[in-house]
PDB file of C-alpha atoms in Angstrom:
ATOM      1  CA  MET A   1     114.069 100.951 124.090  1.00 82.00           C
ATOM      2  CA  THR A   2     117.055 101.245 121.778  1.00 90.00           C
ATOM      3  CA  LYS A   3     118.001 104.303 119.759  1.00 90.00           C
ATOM      4  CA  ARG A   4     116.880 102.535 116.579  1.00 89.00           C
ATOM      5  CA  GLU A   5     113.467 101.752 118.088  1.00 93.00           C
ATOM      6  CA  ARG A   6     113.066 105.367 119.198  1.00 94.00           C
ATOM      7  CA  LEU A   7     113.937 106.593 115.688  1.00 94.00           C
ATOM      8  CA  ILE A   8     111.396 104.227 114.131  1.00 95.00           C
ATOM      9  CA  ASP A   9     108.701 105.322 116.599  1.00 96.00           C
ATOM     10  CA  ARG A  10     109.475 108.971 115.913  1.00 96.00           C
ATOM     11  CA  PHE A  11     109.375 108.362 112.149  1.00 97.00           C
ATOM     12  CA  LYS A  12     106.078 106.459 112.345  1.00 96.00           C
ATOM     13  CA  SER A  13     104.396 109.247 114.309  1.00 96.00           C
ATOM     14  CA  CYS A  14     106.017 112.154 112.440  1.00 95.00           C
ATOM     15  CA  THR A  15     103.582 114.650 110.928  1.00 93.00           C
ATOM     16  CA  GLY A  16     106.152 117.274 109.964  1.00 95.00           C
ATOM     17  CA  THR A  17     109.771 117.303 108.876  1.00 96.00           C
ATOM     18  CA  PHE A  18     112.325 114.607 109.769  1.00 97.00           C
ATOM     19  CA  LEU A  19     116.113 115.007 109.856  1.00 97.00           C
ATOM     20  CA  TYR A  20     117.705 113.292 106.869  1.00 97.00           C
ATOM     21  CA  ARG A  21     120.688 112.019 108.889  1.00 96.00           C
ATOM     22  CA  ASP A  22     118.260 110.327 111.323  1.00 97.00           C
ATOM     23  CA  PHE A  23     116.443 108.806 108.351  1.00 97.00           C
ATOM     24  CA  VAL A  24     119.697 107.390 106.938  1.00 97.00           C
ATOM     25  CA  SER A  25     120.551 105.924 110.350  1.00 96.00           C
ATOM     26  CA  MET A  26     117.083 104.395 110.700  1.00 96.00           C
ATOM     27  CA  MET A  27     117.186 102.873 107.210  1.00 98.00           C
ATOM     28  CA  GLY A  28     120.593 101.329 107.909  1.00 96.00           C
ATOM     29  CA  GLY A  29     119.204  99.768 111.072  1.00 94.00           C
ATOM     30  CA  LEU A  30     116.283  98.351 109.086  1.00 96.00           C
ATOM     31  CA  GLY A  31     118.642  96.566 106.693  1.00 96.00           C
ATOM     32  CA  TYR A  32     118.825  99.093 103.854  1.00 98.00           C
ATOM     33  CA  GLU A  33     122.040 100.115 102.109  1.00 98.00           C
ATOM     34  CA  LEU A  34     122.472 103.659 100.790  1.00 98.00           C
ATOM     35  CA  HIS A  35     123.489 104.036  97.140  1.00 97.00           C
ATOM     36  CA  MET A  36     124.455 107.433  95.758  1.00 96.00           C
ATOM     37  CA  GLU A  37     123.100 108.260  92.329  1.00 94.00           C
ATOM     38  CA  ASN A  38     123.464 111.366  90.152  1.00 94.00           C
ATOM     39  CA  GLY A  39     123.216 114.695  91.954  1.00 94.00           C
ATOM     40  CA  SER A  40     121.160 114.480  95.126  1.00 95.00           C
ATOM     41  CA  ARG A  41     119.337 111.274  94.148  1.00 97.00           C
ATOM     42  CA  ARG A  42     119.607 108.487  96.685  1.00 98.00           C
ATOM     43  CA  ARG A  43     118.539 104.861  96.580  1.00 98.00           C
ATOM     44  CA  PHE A  44     118.087 102.649  99.637  1.00 98.00           C
ATOM     45  CA  VAL A  45     118.124  98.919  98.823  1.00 98.00           C
ATOM     46  CA  HIS A  46     117.125  96.300 101.397  1.00 97.00           C
ATOM     47  CA  ARG A  47     119.844  93.674 101.774  1.00 96.00           C
ATOM     48  CA  ASP A  48     117.473  90.679 101.806  1.00 95.00           C
ATOM     49  CA  THR A  49     114.299  91.630  99.936  1.00 94.00           C
ATOM     50  CA  LYS A  50     115.955  94.043  97.446  1.00 96.00           C
ATOM     51  CA  HIS A  51     113.091  96.505  98.099  1.00 96.00           C
ATOM     52  CA  ILE A  52     114.118  99.939  96.795  1.00 97.00           C
ATOM     53  CA  VAL A  53     113.253 103.349  98.230  1.00 98.00           C
ATOM     54  CA  ARG A  54     114.248 106.238  95.964  1.00 97.00           C
ATOM     55  CA  LEU A  55     114.349 109.875  96.989  1.00 96.00           C
ATOM     56  CA  HIS A  56     116.318 113.085  96.736  1.00 96.00           C
ATOM     57  CA  GLU A  57     118.542 114.135  99.610  1.00 96.00           C
ATOM     58  CA  PRO A  58     117.130 117.422 100.886  1.00 95.00           C
ATOM     59  CA  HIS A  59     119.289 120.492 100.378  1.00 92.00           C
ATOM     60  CA  PRO A  60     120.227 123.082 101.439  1.00 92.00           C
ATOM     61  CA  GLN A  61     118.129 122.270 104.516  1.00 91.00           C
ATOM     62  CA  LYS A  62     118.761 118.865 106.039  1.00 94.00           C
ATOM     63  CA  GLU A  63     115.160 117.935 106.792  1.00 97.00           C
ATOM     64  CA  MET A  64     112.840 115.721 104.786  1.00 97.00           C
ATOM     65  CA  LYS A  65     109.553 117.460 104.078  1.00 96.00           C
ATOM     66  CA  ALA A  66     106.313 116.058 105.495  1.00 96.00           C
ATOM     67  CA  TYR A  67     105.055 114.721 102.148  1.00 96.00           C
ATOM     68  CA  MET A  68     108.262 112.716 101.636  1.00 96.00           C
ATOM     69  CA  VAL A  69     108.117 111.297 105.164  1.00 97.00           C
ATOM     70  CA  LYS A  70     104.535 110.188 104.510  1.00 96.00           C
ATOM     71  CA  LEU A  71     105.362 108.546 101.154  1.00 96.00           C
ATOM     72  CA  VAL A  72     108.357 106.631 102.502  1.00 97.00           C
ATOM     73  CA  ARG A  73     106.503 105.623 105.686  1.00 97.00           C
ATOM     74  CA  GLU A  74     103.651 104.174 103.582  1.00 96.00           C
ATOM     75  CA  GLN A  75     106.148 102.172 101.500  1.00 96.00           C
ATOM     76  CA  LEU A  76     107.872 100.769 104.583  1.00 97.00           C
ATOM     77  CA  ILE A  77     104.561  99.852 106.233  1.00 96.00           C
ATOM     78  CA  ASP A  78     103.282  98.190 103.027  1.00 95.00           C
ATOM     79  CA  LYS A  79     106.440  96.061 102.874  1.00 94.00           C
ATOM     80  CA  GLY A  80     106.128  95.163 106.578  1.00 93.00           C
ATOM     81  CA  VAL A  81     109.479  96.708 107.452  1.00 92.00           C
ATOM     82  CA  ILE A  82     108.073  98.959 110.193  1.00 91.00           C
TER      83      ILE A  82
END
């Protein structure tokens, strides 16, 4: 099992917080490009489908809260990405 597969499995089963840097790495492996917007806003755009995931980079802590993990996970599952 590759590092990317382990990250995806961990993200899919996550019920708490998830490190933002691991999320960025996972999204890159899934074909998403990170675009910086104003302030802490971030946009991940899939290279092929142009699917967009928008969120705020967590700060000062570096962990995504459980509700954000759940929302993004549902989007990725609905699109068939994970």
